[in-house]
CSV table of C-alpha atoms in Angstrom, one decimal:
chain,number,residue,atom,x,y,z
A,1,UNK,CA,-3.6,-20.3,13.5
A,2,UNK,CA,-1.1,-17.3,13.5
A,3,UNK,CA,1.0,-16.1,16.6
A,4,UNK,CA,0.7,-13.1,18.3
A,5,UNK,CA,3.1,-11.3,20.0
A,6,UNK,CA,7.0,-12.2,19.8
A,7,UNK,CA,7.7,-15.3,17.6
A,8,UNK,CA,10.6,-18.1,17.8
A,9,UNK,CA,12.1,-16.7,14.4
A,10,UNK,CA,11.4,-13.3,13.6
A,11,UNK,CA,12.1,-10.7,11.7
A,12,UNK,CA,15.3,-10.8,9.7
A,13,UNK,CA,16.4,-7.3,8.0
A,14,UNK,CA,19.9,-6.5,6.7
A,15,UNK,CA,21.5,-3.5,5.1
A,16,UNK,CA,21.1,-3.1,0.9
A,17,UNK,CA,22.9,-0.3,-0.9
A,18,UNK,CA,20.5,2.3,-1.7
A,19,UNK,CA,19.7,3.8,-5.1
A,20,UNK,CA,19.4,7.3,-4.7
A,21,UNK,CA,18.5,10.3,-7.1
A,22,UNK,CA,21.3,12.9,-6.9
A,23,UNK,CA,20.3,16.0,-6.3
A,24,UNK,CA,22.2,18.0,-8.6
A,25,UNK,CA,21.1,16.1,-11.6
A,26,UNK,CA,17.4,16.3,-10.9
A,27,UNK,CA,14.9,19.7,-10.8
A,28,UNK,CA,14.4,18.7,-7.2
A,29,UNK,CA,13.8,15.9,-5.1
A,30,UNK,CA,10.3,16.4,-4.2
A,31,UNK,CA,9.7,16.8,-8.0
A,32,UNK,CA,11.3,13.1,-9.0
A,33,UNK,CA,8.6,11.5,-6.2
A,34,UNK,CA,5.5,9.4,-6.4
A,35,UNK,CA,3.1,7.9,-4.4
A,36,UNK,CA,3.2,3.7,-4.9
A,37,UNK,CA,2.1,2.8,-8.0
A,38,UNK,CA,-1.3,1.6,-7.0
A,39,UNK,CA,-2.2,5.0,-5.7
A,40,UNK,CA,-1.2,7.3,-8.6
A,41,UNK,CA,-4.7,8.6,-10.2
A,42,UNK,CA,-4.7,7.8,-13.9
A,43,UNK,CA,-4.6,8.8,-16.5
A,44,UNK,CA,-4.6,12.4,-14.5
A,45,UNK,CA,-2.2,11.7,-11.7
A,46,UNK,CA,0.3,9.6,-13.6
A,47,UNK,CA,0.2,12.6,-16.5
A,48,UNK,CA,0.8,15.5,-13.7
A,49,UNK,CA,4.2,13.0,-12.4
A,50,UNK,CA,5.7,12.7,-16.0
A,51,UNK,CA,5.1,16.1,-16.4
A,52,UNK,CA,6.7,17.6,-12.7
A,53,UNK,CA,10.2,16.3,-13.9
A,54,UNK,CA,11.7,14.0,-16.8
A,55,UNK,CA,13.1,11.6,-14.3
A,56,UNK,CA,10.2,11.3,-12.6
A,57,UNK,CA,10.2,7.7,-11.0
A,58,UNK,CA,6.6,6.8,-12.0
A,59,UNK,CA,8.7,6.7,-15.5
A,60,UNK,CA,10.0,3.3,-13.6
A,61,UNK,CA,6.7,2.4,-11.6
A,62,UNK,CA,4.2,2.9,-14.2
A,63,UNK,CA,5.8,2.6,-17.8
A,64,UNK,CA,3.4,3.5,-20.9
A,65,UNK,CA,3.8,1.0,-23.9
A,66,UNK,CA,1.6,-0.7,-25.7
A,67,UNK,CA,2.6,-3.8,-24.4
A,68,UNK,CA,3.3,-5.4,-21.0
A,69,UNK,CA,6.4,-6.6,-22.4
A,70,UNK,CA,7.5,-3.3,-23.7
A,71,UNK,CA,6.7,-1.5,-20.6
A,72,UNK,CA,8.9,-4.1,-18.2
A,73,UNK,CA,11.7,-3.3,-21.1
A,74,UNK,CA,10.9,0.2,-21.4
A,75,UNK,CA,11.7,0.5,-17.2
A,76,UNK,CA,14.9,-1.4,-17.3
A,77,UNK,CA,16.3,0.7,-19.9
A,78,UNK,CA,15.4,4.0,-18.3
A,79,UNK,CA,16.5,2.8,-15.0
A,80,UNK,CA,20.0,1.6,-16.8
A,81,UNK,CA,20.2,5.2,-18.7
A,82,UNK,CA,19.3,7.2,-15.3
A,83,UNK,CA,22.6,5.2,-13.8
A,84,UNK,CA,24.6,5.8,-16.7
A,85,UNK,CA,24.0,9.1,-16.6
A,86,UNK,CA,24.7,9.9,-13.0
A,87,UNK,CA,20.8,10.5,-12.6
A,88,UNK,CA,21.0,7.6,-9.8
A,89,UNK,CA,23.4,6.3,-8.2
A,90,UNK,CA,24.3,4.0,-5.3
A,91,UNK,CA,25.7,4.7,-1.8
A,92,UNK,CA,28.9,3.5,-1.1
A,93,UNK,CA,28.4,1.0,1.3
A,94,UNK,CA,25.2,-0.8,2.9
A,95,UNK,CA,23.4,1.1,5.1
A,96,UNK,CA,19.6,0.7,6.8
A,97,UNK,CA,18.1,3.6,6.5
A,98,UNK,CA,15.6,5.4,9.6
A,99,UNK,CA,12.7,7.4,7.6
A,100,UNK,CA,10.7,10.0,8.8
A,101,UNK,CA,7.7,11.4,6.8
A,102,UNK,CA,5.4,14.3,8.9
A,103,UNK,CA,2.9,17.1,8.1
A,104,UNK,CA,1.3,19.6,11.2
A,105,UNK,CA,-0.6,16.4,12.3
A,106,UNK,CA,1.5,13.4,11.9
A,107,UNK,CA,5.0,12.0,12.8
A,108,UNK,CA,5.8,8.6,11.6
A,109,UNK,CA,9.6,7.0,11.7
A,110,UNK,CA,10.7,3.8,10.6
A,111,UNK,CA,13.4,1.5,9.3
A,112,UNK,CA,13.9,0.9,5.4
A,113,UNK,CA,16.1,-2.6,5.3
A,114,UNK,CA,16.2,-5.5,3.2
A,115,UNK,CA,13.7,-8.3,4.7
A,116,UNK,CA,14.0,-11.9,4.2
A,117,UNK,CA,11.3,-13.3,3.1
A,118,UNK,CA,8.9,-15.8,4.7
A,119,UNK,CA,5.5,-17.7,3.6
A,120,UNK,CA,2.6,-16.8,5.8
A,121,UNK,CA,2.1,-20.1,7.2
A,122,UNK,CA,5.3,-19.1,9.1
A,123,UNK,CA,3.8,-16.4,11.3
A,124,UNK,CA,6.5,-13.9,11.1
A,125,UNK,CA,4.8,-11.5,8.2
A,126,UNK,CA,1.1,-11.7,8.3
A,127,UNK,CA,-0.8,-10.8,5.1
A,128,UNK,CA,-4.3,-9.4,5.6
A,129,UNK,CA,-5.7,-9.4,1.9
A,130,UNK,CA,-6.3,-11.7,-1.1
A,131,UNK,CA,-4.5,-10.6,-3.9
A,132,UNK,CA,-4.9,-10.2,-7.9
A,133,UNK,CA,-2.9,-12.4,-9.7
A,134,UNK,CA,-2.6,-10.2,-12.8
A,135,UNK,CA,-1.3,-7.8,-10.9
A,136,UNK,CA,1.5,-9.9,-9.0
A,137,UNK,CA,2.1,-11.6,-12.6
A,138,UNK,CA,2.3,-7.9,-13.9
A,139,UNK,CA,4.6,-6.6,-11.0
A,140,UNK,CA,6.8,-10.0,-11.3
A,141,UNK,CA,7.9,-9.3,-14.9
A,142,UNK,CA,8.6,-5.1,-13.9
A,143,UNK,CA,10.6,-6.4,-10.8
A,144,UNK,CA,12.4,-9.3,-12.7
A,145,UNK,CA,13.4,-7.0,-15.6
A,146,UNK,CA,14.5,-4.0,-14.0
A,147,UNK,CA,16.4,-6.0,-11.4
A,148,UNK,CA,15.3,-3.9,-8.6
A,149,UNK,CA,13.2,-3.0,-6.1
A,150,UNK,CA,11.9,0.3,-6.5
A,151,UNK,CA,9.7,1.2,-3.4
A,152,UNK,CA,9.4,-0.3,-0.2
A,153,UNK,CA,6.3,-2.0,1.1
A,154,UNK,CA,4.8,-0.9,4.4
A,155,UNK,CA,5.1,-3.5,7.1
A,156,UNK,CA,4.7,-2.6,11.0
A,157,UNK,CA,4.9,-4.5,14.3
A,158,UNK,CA,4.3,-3.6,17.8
A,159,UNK,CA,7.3,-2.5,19.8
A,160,UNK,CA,8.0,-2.2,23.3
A,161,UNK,CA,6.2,0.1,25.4
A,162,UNK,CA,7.7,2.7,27.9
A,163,UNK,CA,11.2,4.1,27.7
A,164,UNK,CA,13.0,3.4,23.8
A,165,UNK,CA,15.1,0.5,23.1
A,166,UNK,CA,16.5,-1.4,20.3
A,167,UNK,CA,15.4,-0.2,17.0
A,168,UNK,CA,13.2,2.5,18.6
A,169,UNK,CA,16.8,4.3,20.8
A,170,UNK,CA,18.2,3.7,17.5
A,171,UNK,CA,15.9,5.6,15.7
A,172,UNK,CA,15.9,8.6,18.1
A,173,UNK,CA,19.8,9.0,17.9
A,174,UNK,CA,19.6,9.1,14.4
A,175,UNK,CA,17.1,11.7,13.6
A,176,UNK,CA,19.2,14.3,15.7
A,177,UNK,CA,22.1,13.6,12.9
A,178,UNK,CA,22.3,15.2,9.6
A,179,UNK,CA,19.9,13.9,7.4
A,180,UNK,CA,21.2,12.4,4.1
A,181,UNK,CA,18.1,14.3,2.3
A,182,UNK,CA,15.0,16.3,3.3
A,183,UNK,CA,12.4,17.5,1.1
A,184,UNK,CA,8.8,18.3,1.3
A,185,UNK,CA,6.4,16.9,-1.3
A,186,UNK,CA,3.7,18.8,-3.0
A,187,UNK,CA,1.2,17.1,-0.4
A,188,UNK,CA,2.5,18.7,2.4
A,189,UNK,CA,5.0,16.0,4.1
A,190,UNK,CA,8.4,16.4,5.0
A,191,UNK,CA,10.5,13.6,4.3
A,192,UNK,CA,13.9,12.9,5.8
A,193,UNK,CA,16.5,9.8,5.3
A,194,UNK,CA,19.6,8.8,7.3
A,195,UNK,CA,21.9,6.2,6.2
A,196,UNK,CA,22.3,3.6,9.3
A,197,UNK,CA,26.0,2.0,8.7
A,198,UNK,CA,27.4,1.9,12.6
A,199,UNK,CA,28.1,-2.2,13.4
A,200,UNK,CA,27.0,-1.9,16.7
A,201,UNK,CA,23.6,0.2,15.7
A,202,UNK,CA,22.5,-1.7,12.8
A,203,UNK,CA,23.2,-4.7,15.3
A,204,UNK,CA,21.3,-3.5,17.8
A,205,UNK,CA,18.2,-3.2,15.2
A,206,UNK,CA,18.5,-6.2,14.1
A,207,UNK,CA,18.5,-7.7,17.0
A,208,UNK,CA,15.3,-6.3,18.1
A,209,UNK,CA,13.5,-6.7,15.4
A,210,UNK,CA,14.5,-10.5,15.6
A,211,UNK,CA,11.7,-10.6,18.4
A,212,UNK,CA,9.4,-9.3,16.2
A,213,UNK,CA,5.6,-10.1,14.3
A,214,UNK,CA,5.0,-7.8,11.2
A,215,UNK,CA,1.6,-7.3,9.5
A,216,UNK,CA,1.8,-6.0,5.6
A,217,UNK,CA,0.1,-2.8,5.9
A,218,UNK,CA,0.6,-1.7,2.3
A,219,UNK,CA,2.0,-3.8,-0.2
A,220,UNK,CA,0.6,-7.0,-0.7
A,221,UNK,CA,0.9,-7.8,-3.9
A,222,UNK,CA,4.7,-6.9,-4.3
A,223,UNK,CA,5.3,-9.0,-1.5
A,224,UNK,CA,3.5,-11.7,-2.9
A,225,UNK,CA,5.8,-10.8,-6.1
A,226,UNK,CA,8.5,-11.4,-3.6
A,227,UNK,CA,7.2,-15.0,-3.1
A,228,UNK,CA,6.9,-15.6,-6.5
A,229,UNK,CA,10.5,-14.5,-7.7
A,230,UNK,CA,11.8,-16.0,-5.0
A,231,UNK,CA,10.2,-19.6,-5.9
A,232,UNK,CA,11.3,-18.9,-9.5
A,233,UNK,CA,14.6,-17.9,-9.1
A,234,UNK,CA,15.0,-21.2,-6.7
A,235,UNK,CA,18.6,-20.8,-6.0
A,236,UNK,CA,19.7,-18.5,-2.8
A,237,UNK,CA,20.6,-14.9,-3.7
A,238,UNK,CA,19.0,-11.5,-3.5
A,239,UNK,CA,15.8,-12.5,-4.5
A,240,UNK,CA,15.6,-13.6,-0.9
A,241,UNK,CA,14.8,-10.0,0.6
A,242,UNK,CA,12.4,-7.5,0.2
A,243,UNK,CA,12.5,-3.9,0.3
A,244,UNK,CA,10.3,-3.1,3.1
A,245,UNK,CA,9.6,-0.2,5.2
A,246,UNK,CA,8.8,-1.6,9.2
A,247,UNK,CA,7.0,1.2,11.7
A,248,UNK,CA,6.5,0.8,15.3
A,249,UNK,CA,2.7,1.0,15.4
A,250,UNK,CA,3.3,1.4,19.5
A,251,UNK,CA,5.4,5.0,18.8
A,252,UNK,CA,4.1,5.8,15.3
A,253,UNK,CA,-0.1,4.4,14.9
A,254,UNK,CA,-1.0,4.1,11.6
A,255,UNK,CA,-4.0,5.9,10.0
A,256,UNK,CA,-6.8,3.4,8.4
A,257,UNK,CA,-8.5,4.7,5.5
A,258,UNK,CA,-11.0,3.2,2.9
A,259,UNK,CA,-10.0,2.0,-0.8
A,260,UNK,CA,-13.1,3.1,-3.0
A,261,UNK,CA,-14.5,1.0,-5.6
A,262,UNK,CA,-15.0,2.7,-9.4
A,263,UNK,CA,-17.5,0.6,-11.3
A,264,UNK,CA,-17.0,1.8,-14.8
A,265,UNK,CA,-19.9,0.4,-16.5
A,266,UNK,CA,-22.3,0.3,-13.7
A,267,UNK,CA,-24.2,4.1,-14.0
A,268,UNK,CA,-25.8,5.3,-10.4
A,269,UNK,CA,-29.4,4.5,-11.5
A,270,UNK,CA,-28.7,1.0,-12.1
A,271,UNK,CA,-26.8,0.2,-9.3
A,272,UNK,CA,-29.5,1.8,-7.2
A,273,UNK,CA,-32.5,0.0,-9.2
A,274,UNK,CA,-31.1,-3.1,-8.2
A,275,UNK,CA,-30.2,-3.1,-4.4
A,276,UNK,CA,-34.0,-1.5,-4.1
A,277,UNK,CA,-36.1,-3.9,-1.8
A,278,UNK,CA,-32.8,-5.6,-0.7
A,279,UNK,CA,-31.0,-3.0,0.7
A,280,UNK,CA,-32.3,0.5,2.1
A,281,UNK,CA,-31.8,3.5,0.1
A,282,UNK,CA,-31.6,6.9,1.3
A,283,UNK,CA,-30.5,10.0,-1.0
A,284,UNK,CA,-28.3,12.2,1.4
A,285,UNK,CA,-27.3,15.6,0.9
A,286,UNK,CA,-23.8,17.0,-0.1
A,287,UNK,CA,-20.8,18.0,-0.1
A,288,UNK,CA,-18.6,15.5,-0.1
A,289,UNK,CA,-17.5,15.7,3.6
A,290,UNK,CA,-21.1,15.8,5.3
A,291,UNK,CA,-22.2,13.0,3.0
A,292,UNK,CA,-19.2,10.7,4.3
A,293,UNK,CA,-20.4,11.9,8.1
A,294,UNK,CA,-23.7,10.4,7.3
A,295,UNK,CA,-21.9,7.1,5.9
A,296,UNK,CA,-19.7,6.7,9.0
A,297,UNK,CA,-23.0,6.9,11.2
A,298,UNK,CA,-24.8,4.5,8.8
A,299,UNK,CA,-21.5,2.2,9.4
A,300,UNK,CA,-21.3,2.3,13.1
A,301,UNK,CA,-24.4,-0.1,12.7
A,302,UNK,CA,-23.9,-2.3,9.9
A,303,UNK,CA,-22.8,-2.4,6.7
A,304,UNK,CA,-23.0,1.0,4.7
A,305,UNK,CA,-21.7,2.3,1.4
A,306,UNK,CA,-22.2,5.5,0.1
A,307,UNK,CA,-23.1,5.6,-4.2
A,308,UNK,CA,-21.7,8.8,-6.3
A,309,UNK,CA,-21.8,9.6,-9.8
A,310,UNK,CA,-24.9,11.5,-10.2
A,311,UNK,CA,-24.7,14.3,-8.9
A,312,UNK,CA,-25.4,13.3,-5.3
A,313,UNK,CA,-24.7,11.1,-2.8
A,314,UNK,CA,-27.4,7.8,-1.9
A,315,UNK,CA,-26.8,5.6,1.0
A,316,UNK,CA,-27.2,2.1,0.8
A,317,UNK,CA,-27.4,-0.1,4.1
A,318,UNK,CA,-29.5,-2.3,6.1
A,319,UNK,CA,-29.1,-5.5,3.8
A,320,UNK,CA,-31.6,-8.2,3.9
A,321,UNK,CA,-30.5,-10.6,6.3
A,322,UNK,CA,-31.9,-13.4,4.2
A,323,UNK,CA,-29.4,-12.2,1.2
A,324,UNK,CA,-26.3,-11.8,3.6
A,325,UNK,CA,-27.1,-15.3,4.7
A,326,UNK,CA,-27.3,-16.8,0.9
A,327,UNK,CA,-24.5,-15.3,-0.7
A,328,UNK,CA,-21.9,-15.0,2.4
A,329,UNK,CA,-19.7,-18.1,3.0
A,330,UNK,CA,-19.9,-19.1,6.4
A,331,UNK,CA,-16.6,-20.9,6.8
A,332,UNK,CA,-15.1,-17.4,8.1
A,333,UNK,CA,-15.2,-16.2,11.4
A,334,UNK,CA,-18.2,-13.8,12.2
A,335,UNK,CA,-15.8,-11.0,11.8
A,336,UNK,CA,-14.6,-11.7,8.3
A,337,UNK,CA,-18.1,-12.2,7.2
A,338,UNK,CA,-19.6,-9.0,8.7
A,339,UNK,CA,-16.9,-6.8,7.0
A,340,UNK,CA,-18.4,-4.3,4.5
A,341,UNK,CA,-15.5,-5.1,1.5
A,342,UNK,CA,-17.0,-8.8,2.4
A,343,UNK,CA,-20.5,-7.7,1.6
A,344,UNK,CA,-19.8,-5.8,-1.0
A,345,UNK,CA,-18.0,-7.9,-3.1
A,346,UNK,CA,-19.8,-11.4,-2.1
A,347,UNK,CA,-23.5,-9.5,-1.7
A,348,UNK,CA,-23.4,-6.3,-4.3
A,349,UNK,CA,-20.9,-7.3,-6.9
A,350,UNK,CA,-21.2,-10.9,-7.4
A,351,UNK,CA,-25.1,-11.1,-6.5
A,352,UNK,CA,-26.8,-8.1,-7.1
A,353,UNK,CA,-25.2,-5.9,-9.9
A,354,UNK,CA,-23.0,-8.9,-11.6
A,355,UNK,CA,-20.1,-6.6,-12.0
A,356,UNK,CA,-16.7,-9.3,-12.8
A,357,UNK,CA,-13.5,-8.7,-10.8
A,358,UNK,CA,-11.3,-7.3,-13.3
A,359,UNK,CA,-9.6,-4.4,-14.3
A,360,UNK,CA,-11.8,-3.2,-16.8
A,361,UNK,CA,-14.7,-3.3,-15.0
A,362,UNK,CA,-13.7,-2.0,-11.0
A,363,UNK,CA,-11.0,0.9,-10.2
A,364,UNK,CA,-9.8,0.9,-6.8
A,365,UNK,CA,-9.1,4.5,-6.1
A,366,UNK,CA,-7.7,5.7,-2.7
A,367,UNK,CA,-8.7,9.0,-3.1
A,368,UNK,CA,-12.3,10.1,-2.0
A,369,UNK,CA,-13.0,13.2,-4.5
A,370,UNK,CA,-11.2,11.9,-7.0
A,371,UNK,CA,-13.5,8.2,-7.2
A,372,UNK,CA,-16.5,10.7,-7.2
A,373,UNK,CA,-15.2,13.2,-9.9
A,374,UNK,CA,-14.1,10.0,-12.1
A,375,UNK,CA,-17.9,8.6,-11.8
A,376,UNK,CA,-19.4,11.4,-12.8
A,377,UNK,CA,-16.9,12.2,-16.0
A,378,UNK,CA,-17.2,8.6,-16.8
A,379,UNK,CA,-21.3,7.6,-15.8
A,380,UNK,CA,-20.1,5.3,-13.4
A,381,UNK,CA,-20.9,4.6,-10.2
A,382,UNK,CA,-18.2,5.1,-7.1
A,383,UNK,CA,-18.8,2.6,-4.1
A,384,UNK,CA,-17.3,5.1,-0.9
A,385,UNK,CA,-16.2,2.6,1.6
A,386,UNK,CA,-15.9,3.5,5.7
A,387,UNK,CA,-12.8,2.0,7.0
A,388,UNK,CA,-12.3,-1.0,9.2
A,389,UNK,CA,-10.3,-0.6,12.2
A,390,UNK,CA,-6.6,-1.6,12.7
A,391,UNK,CA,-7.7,-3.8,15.8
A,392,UNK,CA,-10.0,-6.1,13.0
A,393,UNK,CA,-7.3,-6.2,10.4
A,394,UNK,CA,-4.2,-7.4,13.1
A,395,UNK,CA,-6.9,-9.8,14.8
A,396,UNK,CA,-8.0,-11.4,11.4
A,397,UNK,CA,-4.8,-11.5,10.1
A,398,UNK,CA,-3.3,-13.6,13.2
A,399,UNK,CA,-6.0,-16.0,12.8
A,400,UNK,CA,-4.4,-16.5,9.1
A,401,UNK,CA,-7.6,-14.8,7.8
A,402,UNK,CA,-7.5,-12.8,4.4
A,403,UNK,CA,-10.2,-9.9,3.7
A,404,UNK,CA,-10.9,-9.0,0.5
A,405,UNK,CA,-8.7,-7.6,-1.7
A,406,UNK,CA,-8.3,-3.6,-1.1
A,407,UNK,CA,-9.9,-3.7,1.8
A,408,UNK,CA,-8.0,-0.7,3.7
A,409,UNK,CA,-5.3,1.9,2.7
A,410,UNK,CA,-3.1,2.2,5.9
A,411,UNK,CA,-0.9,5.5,5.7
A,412,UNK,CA,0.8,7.7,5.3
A,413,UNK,CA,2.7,5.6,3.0
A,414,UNK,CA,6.2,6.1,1.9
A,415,UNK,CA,6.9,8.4,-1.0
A,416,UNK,CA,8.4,6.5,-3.8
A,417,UNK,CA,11.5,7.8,-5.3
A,418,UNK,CA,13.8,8.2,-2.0
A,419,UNK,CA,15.7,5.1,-1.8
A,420,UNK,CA,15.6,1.5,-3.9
A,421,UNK,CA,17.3,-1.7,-4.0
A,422,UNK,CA,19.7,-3.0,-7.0
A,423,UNK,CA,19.5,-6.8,-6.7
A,424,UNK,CA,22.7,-6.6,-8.7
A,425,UNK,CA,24.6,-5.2,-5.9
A,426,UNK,CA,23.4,-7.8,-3.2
């Protein structure tokens, strides 16, 4: 059973030296940014990136080759050419770094550091979902080639309440500085990054986040490539941190949103021919928006997923109790087994339309148009998913409970691009 609240041995985060684009060698800096690599759209997303500016860093986070190998290989060299040429280069000395993304409806700040790592079982960073090991195995061989970290992974904990301290007075100085860059990204947030190199500051965060519990809000499967090079690489060195990015969920609440589910070779009529009789169908009526109102009411009791590809929208809810109760495993708390990415992946997938867990076959796709428009350019069926709420994921996650993989996007996430880790300078 996980700890909650402050542990014995918390959170440990020390200064890197930041890889940076420089501005003058790049169209600009909003243009060399990407959202992480599991969000980027393909083919259409990662095409529109290559295209906004040849140094685009989706050239490091999503190399095209024809092999694994060649792509890993492909990454390193770019990323050695990009320093070469003065495209990148490092700060001068180790900093951590406060982080502020914000649009007209959301301020978040954090603190981009170096992490050591820690195993679950410790209590200190809490995973909430299982994890695909062709994707860690994938992300392992990017990671160890390059020899870098390339975007931090989202982590937050719960701070103090009331007037700022520690990391959160820290955090407030720094933003009335100079920033070391600012640029707004075609999505509308404004980004900003100071370089935190004061003894006493850097001191005081660290301190403070000593006290500290972190959940993995976004990420897990780079930190669980983390793990991994860390166990493989055995001796102590660099491959002891992580590049994470930690947020005060007290000051700066996170936003929960679904990951939706792109069944490739699973057309709409199928999936609905088979859930008939075990689930309750109901065609609802478009657009987009008022369809996903309908879902969210279907959701507040029970589980509820909306089906697009089409044409239109059809509700499926109400399961059978007598399926939930044959193909859920019971050895999960009540909350686990009640989630809807439970009861879609133990019930729907594996039970009732047979699709396999594996690339080919399932896209996870953030992005609620974009699952829809890819179903019905493909035949395919989108699964829209409601999101669960924080209080579910932190509560699950203490009690060393994983949910299914891809169960929630938590945002905004940082933009890719603005600062990364050389574990040759560690």
């Amino acid at each position: 059973m996980k700890t909650s609240g402050p542990v014995a041995q918390g959170l440990r985060l020390i200064p890197f030296r930041g890889l940076r684009y420089v501005p003058e060698r790049v169209g600009s800096l909003a243009a060399v940014t990407s959202p992480p690599y599991d969000v980027v759209v393909r083919p259409d997303g990662l095409h529109h990136l290559e295209s906004a500016d040849p140094h685009n860093i989706v050239r490091l986070i999503l190399p095209q080759a024809g092999t694994a190998r060649d792509r890993h290989r492909q990454a390193a060299d770019t990323l050695e050419r990009w320093l070469a040429e003065g495209v990148i280069a490092p700060d001068r000395e180790p900093a951590l770094y406060v982080y502020e993304q914000r649009n007209d409806e959301i301020l978040q700040r954090g603190v981009i550091g170096a992490l050591a790592l820690s195993p679950a079982a410790d209590g200190v960073v809490l995973p909430h979902e299982d994890v695909m090991d062709d994707v860690v195995a994938d992300r392992t061989e990017l990671m160890r080639t390059t020899g870098a970290h390339l975007e931090p992974l989202l982590l937050t904990y719960r701070g103090d309440e009331g007037e700022a301290v520690g990391s959160a007075a820290v955090i407030e100085r720094t933003v009335l500085r100079d920033p070391l860059l600012a640029t707004t990204t075609e999505d509308g947030f404004r980004h900003r990054l100071w370089a935190v190199t004061d003894p006493a500051e850097r001191g005081a965060i660290e301190a403070d986040l000593a006290r500290r519990q972190a959940l993995i809000a976004d990420g897990h499967h780079r930190w669980a490539t983390y793990l991994r090079l860390q166990r493989e690489e055995a001796a102590p060195g660099p491959w002891d941190y992580g590049l994470v990015l930690l947020v005060d969920t007290v000051r700066h609440p996170l936003q929960v949103r679904a990951i939706h589910r792109l069944l490739r070779g699973l057309p709409v009529s199928r999936a609905l021919e088979a859930v008939r009789g075990l689930f309750r169908v109901e065609r609802v009526g478009g657009p987009l928006p008022r369809a996903l109102e309908a879902l969210a009411e279907a959701a507040a009791q029970g589980n509820a997923f909306l089906l697009a590809g089409d044409g239109g929208f059809h509700l499926v809810d109400r399961p059978d109790p007598a399926l939930l109760a044959r193909a859920v495993r019971t050895d999960r708390p009540e909350a686990w087994r009640t989630l809807d990415a439970t009861v879609l992946h133990s019930v729907l997938l594996d039970e009732v339309w047979s699709v396999p867990d594996a690339p080919e076959h399932i896209g996870y796709i953030h992005d609620t148009a974009a699952a829809v428009e890819q179903a019905e350019r493909l035949g395919a069926t989108a699964v829209l998913m409601h999101p669960v709420r924080e209080e579910v994921v932190r509560d699950l996650a203490r009690q060393g409970v994983t949910m299914p993989r891809k169960s929630t996007s938590f945002g905004p996430k940082p933009a890719t691009g603005l600062v990364m880790r050389s574990l040759a300078l560690d």
